[in-house]
XYZ file of C-alpha atoms in Angstrom:
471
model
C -21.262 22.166 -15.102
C -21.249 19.392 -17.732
C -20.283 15.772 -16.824
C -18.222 16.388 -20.059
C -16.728 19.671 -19.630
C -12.876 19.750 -19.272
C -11.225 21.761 -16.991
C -11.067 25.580 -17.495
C -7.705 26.221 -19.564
C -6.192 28.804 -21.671
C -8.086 29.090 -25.500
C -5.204 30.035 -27.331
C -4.356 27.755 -30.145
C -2.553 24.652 -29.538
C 0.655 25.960 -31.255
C 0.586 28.938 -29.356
C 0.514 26.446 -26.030
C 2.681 24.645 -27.471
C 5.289 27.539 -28.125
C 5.051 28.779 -24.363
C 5.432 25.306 -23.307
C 8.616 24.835 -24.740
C 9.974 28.345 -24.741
C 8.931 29.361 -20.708
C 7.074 26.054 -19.042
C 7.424 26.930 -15.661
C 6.468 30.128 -15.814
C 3.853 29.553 -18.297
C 2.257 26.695 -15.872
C 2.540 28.928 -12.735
C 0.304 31.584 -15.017
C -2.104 29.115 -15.774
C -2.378 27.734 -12.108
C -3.208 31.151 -11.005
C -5.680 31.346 -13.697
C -7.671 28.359 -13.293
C -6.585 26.834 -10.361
C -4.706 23.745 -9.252
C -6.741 21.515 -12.651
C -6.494 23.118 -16.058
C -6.032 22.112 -19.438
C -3.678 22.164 -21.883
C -3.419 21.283 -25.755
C 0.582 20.806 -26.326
C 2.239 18.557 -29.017
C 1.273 17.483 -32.224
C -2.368 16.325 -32.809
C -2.510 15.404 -29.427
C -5.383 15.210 -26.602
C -6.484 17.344 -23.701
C -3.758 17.188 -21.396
C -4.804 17.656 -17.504
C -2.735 19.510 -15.255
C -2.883 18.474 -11.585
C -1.384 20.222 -8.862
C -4.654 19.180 -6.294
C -2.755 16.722 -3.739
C -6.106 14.831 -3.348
C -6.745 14.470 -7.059
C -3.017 13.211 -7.381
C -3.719 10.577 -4.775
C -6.921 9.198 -6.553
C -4.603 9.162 -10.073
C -2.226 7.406 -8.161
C -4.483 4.827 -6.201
C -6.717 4.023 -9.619
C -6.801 0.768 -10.861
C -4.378 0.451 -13.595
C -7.258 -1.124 -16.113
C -8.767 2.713 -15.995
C -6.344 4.746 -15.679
C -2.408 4.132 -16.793
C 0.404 5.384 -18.652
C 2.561 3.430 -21.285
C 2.662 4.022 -24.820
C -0.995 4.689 -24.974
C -0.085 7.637 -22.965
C 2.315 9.225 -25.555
C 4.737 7.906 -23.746
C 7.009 7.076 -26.679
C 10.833 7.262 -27.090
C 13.030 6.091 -29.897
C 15.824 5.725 -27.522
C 14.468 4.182 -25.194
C 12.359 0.969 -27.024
C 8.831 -0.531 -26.735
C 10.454 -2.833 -24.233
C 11.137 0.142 -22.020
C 9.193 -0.147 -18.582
C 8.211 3.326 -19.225
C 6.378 2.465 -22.344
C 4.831 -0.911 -21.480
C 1.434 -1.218 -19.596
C -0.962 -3.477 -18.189
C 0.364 -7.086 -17.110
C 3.825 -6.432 -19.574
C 4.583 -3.557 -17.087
C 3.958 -5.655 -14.052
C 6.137 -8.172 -15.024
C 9.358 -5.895 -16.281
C 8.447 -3.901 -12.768
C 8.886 -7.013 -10.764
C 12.214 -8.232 -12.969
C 13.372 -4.729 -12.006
C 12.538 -3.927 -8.443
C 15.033 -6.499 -6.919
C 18.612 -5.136 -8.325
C 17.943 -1.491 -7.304
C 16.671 -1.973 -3.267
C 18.173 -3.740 -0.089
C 21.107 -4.852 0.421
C 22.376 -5.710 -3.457
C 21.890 -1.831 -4.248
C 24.159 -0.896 -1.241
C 27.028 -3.154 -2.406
C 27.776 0.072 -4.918
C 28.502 2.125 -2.200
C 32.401 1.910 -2.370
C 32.216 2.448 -5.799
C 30.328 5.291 -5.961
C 32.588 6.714 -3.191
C 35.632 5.942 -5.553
C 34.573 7.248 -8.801
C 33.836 11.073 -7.198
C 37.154 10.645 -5.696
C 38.592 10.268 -9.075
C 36.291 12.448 -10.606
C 37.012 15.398 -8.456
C 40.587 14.943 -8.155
C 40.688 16.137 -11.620
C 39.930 19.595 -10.102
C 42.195 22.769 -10.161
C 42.363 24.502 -6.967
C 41.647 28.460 -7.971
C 40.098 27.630 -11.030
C 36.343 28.585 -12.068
C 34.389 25.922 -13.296
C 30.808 24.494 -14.335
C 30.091 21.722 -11.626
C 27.385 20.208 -13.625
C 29.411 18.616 -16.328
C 31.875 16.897 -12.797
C 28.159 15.580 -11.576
C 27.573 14.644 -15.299
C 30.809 12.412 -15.452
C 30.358 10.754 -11.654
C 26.634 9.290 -12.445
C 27.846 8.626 -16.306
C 30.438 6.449 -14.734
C 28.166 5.082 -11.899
C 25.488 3.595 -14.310
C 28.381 2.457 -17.103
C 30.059 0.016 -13.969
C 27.510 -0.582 -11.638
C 24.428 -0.923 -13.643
C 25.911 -2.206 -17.255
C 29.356 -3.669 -15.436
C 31.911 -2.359 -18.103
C 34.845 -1.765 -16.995
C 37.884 0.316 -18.235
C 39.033 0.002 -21.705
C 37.406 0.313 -25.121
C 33.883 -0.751 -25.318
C 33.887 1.297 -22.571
C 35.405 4.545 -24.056
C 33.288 3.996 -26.936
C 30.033 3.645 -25.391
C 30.663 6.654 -23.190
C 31.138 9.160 -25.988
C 28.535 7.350 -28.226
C 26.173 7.964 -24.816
C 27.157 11.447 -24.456
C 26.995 12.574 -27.486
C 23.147 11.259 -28.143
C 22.325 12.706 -24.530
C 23.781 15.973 -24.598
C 22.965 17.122 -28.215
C 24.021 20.773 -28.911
C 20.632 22.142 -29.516
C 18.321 20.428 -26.512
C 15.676 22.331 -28.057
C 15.576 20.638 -31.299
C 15.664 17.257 -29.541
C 12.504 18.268 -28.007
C 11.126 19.323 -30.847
C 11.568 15.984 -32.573
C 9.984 14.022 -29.421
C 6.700 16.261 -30.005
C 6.213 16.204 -33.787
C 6.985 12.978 -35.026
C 6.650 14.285 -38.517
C 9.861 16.397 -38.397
C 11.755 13.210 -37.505
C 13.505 12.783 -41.460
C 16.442 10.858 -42.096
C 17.938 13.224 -44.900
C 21.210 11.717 -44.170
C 24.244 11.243 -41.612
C 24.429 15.509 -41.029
C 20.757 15.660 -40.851
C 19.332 15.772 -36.841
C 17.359 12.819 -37.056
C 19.638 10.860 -39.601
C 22.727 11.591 -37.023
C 20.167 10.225 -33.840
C 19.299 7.381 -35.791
C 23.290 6.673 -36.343
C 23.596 6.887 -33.041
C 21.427 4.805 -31.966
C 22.369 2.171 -34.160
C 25.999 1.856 -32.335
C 25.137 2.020 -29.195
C 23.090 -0.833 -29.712
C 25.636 -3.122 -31.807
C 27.647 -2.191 -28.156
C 25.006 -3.119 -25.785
C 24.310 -6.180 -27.901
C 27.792 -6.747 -27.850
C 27.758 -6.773 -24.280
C 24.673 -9.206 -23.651
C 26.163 -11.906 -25.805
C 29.506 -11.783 -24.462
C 27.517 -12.455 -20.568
C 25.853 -14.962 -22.362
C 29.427 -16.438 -23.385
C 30.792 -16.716 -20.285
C 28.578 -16.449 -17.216
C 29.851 -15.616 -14.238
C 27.330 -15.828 -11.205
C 29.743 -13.989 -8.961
C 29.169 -10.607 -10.670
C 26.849 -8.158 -9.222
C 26.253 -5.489 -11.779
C 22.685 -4.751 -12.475
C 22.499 -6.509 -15.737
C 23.491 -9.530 -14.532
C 21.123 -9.186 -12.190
C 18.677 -8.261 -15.122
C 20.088 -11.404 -16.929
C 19.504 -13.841 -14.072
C 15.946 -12.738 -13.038
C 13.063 -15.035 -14.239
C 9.293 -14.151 -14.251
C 6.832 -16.230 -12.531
C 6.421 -18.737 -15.748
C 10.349 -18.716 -15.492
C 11.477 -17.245 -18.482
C 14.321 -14.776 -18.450
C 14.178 -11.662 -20.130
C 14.599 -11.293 -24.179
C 17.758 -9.289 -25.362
C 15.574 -6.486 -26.579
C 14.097 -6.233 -23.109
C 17.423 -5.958 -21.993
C 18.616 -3.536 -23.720
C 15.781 -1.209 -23.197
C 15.975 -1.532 -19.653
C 19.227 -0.602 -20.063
C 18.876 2.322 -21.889
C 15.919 3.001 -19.600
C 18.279 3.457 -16.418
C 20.368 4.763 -17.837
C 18.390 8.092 -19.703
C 16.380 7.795 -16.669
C 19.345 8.321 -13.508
C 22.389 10.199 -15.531
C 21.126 13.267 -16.074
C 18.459 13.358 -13.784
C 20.771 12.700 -10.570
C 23.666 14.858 -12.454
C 21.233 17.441 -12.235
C 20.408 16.762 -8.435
C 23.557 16.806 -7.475
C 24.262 20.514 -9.222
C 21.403 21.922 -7.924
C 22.562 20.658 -4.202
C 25.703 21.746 -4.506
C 24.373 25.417 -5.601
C 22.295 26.115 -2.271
C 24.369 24.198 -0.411
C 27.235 26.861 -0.973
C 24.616 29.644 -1.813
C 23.675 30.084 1.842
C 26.417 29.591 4.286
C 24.385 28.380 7.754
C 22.644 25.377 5.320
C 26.407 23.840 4.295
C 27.821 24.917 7.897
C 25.180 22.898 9.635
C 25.376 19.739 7.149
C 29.149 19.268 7.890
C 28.704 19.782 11.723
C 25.767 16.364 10.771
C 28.933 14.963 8.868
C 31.533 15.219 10.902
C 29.565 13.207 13.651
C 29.551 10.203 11.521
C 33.649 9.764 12.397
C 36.169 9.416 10.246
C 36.071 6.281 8.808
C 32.346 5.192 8.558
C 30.740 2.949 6.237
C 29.510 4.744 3.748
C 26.439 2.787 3.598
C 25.744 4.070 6.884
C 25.098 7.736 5.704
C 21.880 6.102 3.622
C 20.893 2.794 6.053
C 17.243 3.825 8.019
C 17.582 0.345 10.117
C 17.905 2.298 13.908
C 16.545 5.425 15.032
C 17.992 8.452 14.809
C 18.669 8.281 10.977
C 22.469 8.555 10.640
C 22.068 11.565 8.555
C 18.625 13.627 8.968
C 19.799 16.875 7.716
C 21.610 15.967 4.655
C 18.355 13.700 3.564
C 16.653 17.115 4.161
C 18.809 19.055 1.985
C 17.992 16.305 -0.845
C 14.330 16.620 -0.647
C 14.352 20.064 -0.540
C 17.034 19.915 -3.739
C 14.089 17.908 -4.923
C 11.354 19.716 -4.212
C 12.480 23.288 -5.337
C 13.344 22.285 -8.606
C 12.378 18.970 -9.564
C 13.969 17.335 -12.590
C 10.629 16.596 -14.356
C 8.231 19.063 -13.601
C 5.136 16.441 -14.202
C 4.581 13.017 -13.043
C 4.264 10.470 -15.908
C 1.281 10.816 -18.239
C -1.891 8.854 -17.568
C -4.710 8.515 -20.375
C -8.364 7.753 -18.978
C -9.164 4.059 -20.345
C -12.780 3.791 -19.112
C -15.077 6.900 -17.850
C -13.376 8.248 -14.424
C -14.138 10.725 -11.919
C -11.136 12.883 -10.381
C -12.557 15.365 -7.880
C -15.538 17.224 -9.320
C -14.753 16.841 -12.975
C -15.685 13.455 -15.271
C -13.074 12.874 -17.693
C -13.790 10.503 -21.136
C -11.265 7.557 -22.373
C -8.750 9.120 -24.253
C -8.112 12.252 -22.007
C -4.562 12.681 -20.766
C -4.198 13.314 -17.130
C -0.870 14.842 -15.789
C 0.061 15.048 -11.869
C 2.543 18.553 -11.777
C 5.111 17.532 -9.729
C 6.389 21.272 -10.011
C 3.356 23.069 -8.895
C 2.618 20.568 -6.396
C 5.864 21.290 -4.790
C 5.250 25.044 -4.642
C 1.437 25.067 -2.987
C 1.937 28.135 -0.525
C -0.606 25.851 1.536
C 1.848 22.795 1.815
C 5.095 24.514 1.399
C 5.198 28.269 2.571
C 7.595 30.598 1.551
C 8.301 27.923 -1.191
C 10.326 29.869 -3.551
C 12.953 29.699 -0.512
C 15.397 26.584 0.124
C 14.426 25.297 3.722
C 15.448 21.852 4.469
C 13.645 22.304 7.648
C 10.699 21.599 6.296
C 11.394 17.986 6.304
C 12.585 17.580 9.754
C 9.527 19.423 10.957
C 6.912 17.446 8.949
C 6.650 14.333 7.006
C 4.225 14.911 3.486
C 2.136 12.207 1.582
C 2.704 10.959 -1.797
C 0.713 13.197 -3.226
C 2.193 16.390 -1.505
C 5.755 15.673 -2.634
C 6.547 13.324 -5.224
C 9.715 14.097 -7.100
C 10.292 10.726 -8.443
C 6.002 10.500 -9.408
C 3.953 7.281 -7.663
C 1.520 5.182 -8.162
C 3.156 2.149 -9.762
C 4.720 4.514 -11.842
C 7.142 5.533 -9.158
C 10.597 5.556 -10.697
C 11.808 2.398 -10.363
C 15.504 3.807 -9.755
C 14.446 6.028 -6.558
C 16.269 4.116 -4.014
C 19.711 4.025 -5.976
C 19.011 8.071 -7.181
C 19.012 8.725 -3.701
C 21.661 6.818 -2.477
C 23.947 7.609 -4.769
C 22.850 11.518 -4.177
C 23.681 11.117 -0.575
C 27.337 9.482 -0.904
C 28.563 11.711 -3.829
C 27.201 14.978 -2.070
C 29.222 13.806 1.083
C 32.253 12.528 -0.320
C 32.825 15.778 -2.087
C 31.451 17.892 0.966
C 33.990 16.286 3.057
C 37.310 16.552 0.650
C 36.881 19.801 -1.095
C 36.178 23.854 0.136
C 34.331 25.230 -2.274
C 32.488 28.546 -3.085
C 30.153 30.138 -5.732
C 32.096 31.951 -8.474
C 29.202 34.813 -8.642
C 26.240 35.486 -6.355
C 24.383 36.022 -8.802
C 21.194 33.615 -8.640
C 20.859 30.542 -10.559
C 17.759 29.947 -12.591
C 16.394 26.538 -14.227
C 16.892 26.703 -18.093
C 15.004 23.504 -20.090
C 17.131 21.231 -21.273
C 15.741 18.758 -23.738
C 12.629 17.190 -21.428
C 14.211 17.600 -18.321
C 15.406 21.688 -16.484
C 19.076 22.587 -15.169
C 20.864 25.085 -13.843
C 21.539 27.364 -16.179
C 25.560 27.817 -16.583
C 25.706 24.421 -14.970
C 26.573 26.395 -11.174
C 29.846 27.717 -11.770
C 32.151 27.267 -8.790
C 35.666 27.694 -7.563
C 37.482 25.267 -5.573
C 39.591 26.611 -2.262
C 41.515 23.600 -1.989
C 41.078 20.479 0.193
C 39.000 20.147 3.453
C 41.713 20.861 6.532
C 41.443 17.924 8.246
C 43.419 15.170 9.092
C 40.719 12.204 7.503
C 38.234 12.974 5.311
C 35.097 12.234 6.118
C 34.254 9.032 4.002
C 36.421 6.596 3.902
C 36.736 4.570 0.318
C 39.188 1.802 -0.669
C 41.515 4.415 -2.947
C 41.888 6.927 -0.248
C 42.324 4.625 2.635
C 45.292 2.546 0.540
């Protein structure tokens, strides 16, 4: 074989792979695993270069354990949103990516992260009140509203009124367009991306844009105005953090952090929390055995406690299991972040050239019959029976490209799933299956897991106690 050679791959033309890719990824990539095995190649996207798909645990961990100077992601990677900003820490690489990554990393772990706890606890409680006993409904768009509202107060510390109001439509509107499909579209071909005015799809995006940044600008200055270092919302976290030459962060950098957690967690953990819900309810002994977990906890824990690790047992080993195996069935983002090949590398048996676009699956990964039997099936007993590298199950990617936003995804994931586990009975509307539809970038449940409530849990406390149902 040729030093050169890419992996084996399918020879249709790049449109064609390009079609299948956005029409039917997951089965398209499960096709070409079987195929060519666990590293093919694919030609997706506008004038763009060999992209490596890599579902081989040990050639994840070398992509992952590279030095950053060969191998990295960034812009140079195609990773490139117009929502999200230059700034973004997605986009950035080399020593600009350290730096935001260091800025970052203290406001979402330890203790400051868990201060959000109540708060979290109190916006499903008035998120879910809004339910109708007897009534079918999508559950998706409920989990849409709670992490919406999570990242709006806890990460950019608005509260109630009209900035507010107005940055949450604005928001929801340029993150839930009508027609995913043409969103992704755009994101591919950058040529199709023509303001022809306010009703055109890129002139409206672009409109959009523009006022939710006069808000979030709006918001900076105002901190600026009058500081206030007893607040403990993310961004003024963001605002107070200084790098090692002790300069704060630029507005810009701000605000594409900003937009960066937020595009990054809302949907994403909205999506989570669906697909949880769904098997949760789907098969009777998994929910049955995670309230018997719950119930132990008392009624009137922390509910920090149902995340804290500090003391074995863990407080809550089956519900964490039900998360990763939410996680692992149908990730989010089916692929890791891209990395491009900056100097001549070796990955496994194949020698890829600078330029070449390497791609850890997170989806395929997660379905190795070798790692994960049976692993079309929902079996959170897999993680209480074995614990799996970073390069066997990696839902939020790794490397030092791990989202930045893990700890906080899955802490909030834990409290919302139990606060609503513990007031509500619930059931399926159909038992009919649910199947992963793409929406924009990221897959959901298609029909957003329609579900009927029975009314409230019979029991004289619910499980978590928060400070509007304990008044």
């Amino acid at each position: 074989m040729s030093a050169l050679k890419l992996p084996n791959g399918p020879q249709a033309h790049p449109w064609v792979q390009t079609y299948q890719w956005l029409t039917n990824p997951l089965e398209y990539i499960e096709d070409c695993a079987k195929r060519y095995g666990d590293i093919f190649t694919l030609q997706i996207g506008q004038n763009s270069p060999p992209q490596v798909f890599i579902s081989n645990p040990q050639a994840i961990g070398q992509i992952f354990t590279t030095d950053p100077k060969q191998l990295d992601s960034g812009e140079s990677a195609g990773i490139r949103s117009p929502l999200l900003g230059r700034q973004s820490i997605l986009a950035l690489d080399g020593k600009p990516h350290q730096r935001q990554r260091k800025l970052l990393t203290p406001p979402l772990h330890g203790e400051r992260m868990l201060a959000y706890g109540e708060l979290i606890c109190d916006i499903t409680e008035q998120v879910t009140n809004q339910w109708q006993v007897g009534e079918t409904f999508a559950v998706l768009p409920s989990m849409q509203a709670i992490s919406f509202q999570v990242i709006l107060k806890a990460v950019f510390g608005l509260e109630d009124g009209p900035r507010y109001e107005k940055l949450y439509k604005l928001l929801i509107a340029i993150l839930n367009p009508k027609i995913p499909i043409l969103r992704t579209v755009l994101l591919l071909f950058p040529s199709m991306r023509q303001d022809l005015g306010a009703w055109s799809p890129w002139g409206k995006y672009l409109r959009l844009r523009q006022q939710i940044d006069q808000l979030i600008y709006a918001q900076i200055q105002e901190r600026k105005a009058q500081p206030d270092p007893s607040r403990t919302d993310i961004l003024s976290l963001m605002m107070a953090a200084r790098d090692e030459a002790g300069e704060p962060m630029t507005d810009l950098e701000l605000r594409d952090e900003l937009m960066t957690l937020l595009v990054a967690g809302h949907e994403t953990t909205a999506t989570t929390l669906s697909w949880a819900l769904y098997w949760i309810h789907h098969l009777p002994q998994v929910r049955e055995k995670l309230l018997q977990e719950l119930d132990k906890l008392g009624e009137q824990p922390d509910p920090n406690a149902i995340f804290r690790r500090q003391s074995p047992p863990e407080a809550s080993p089956y519900l964490n299991a039900v998360c990763s195996e939410t996680l692992r069935l149908y990730p989010v983002a089916v692929s890791a972040l891209n990395r491009v090949v900056k100097s001549p590398l070796q990955i496994g048996e194949y020698n890829f050239e600078p330029g070449t676009l390497l791609i850890p699956s997170i989806y395929l990964t997660h379905h190795r019959e070798d790692l994960y039997p049976e692993s079309k099936q929902f079996k959170p007993e897999r993680f209480l029976e074995r614990q799996f590298s970073p390069s066997e199950y990696l839902p939020f990617g790794g490397g030092n490209r791990r989202c930045i936003g893990m700890a906080f995804a899955l802490f909030e994931i834990k409290l919302v799933l139990a606060t609503v586990l513990s007031h509500w009975e619930m059931e399926l509307a159909d038992s009919k299956p649910v199947q992963p539809v793409r929406k924009g970038l990221l897959f959901s449940p298609a029909g957003g897991v329609k579900m009927v409530v029975k009314g409230k849990r019979p029991q004289n406390q619910p499980i978590l106690q928060t400070s509007s149902s304990s008044a």
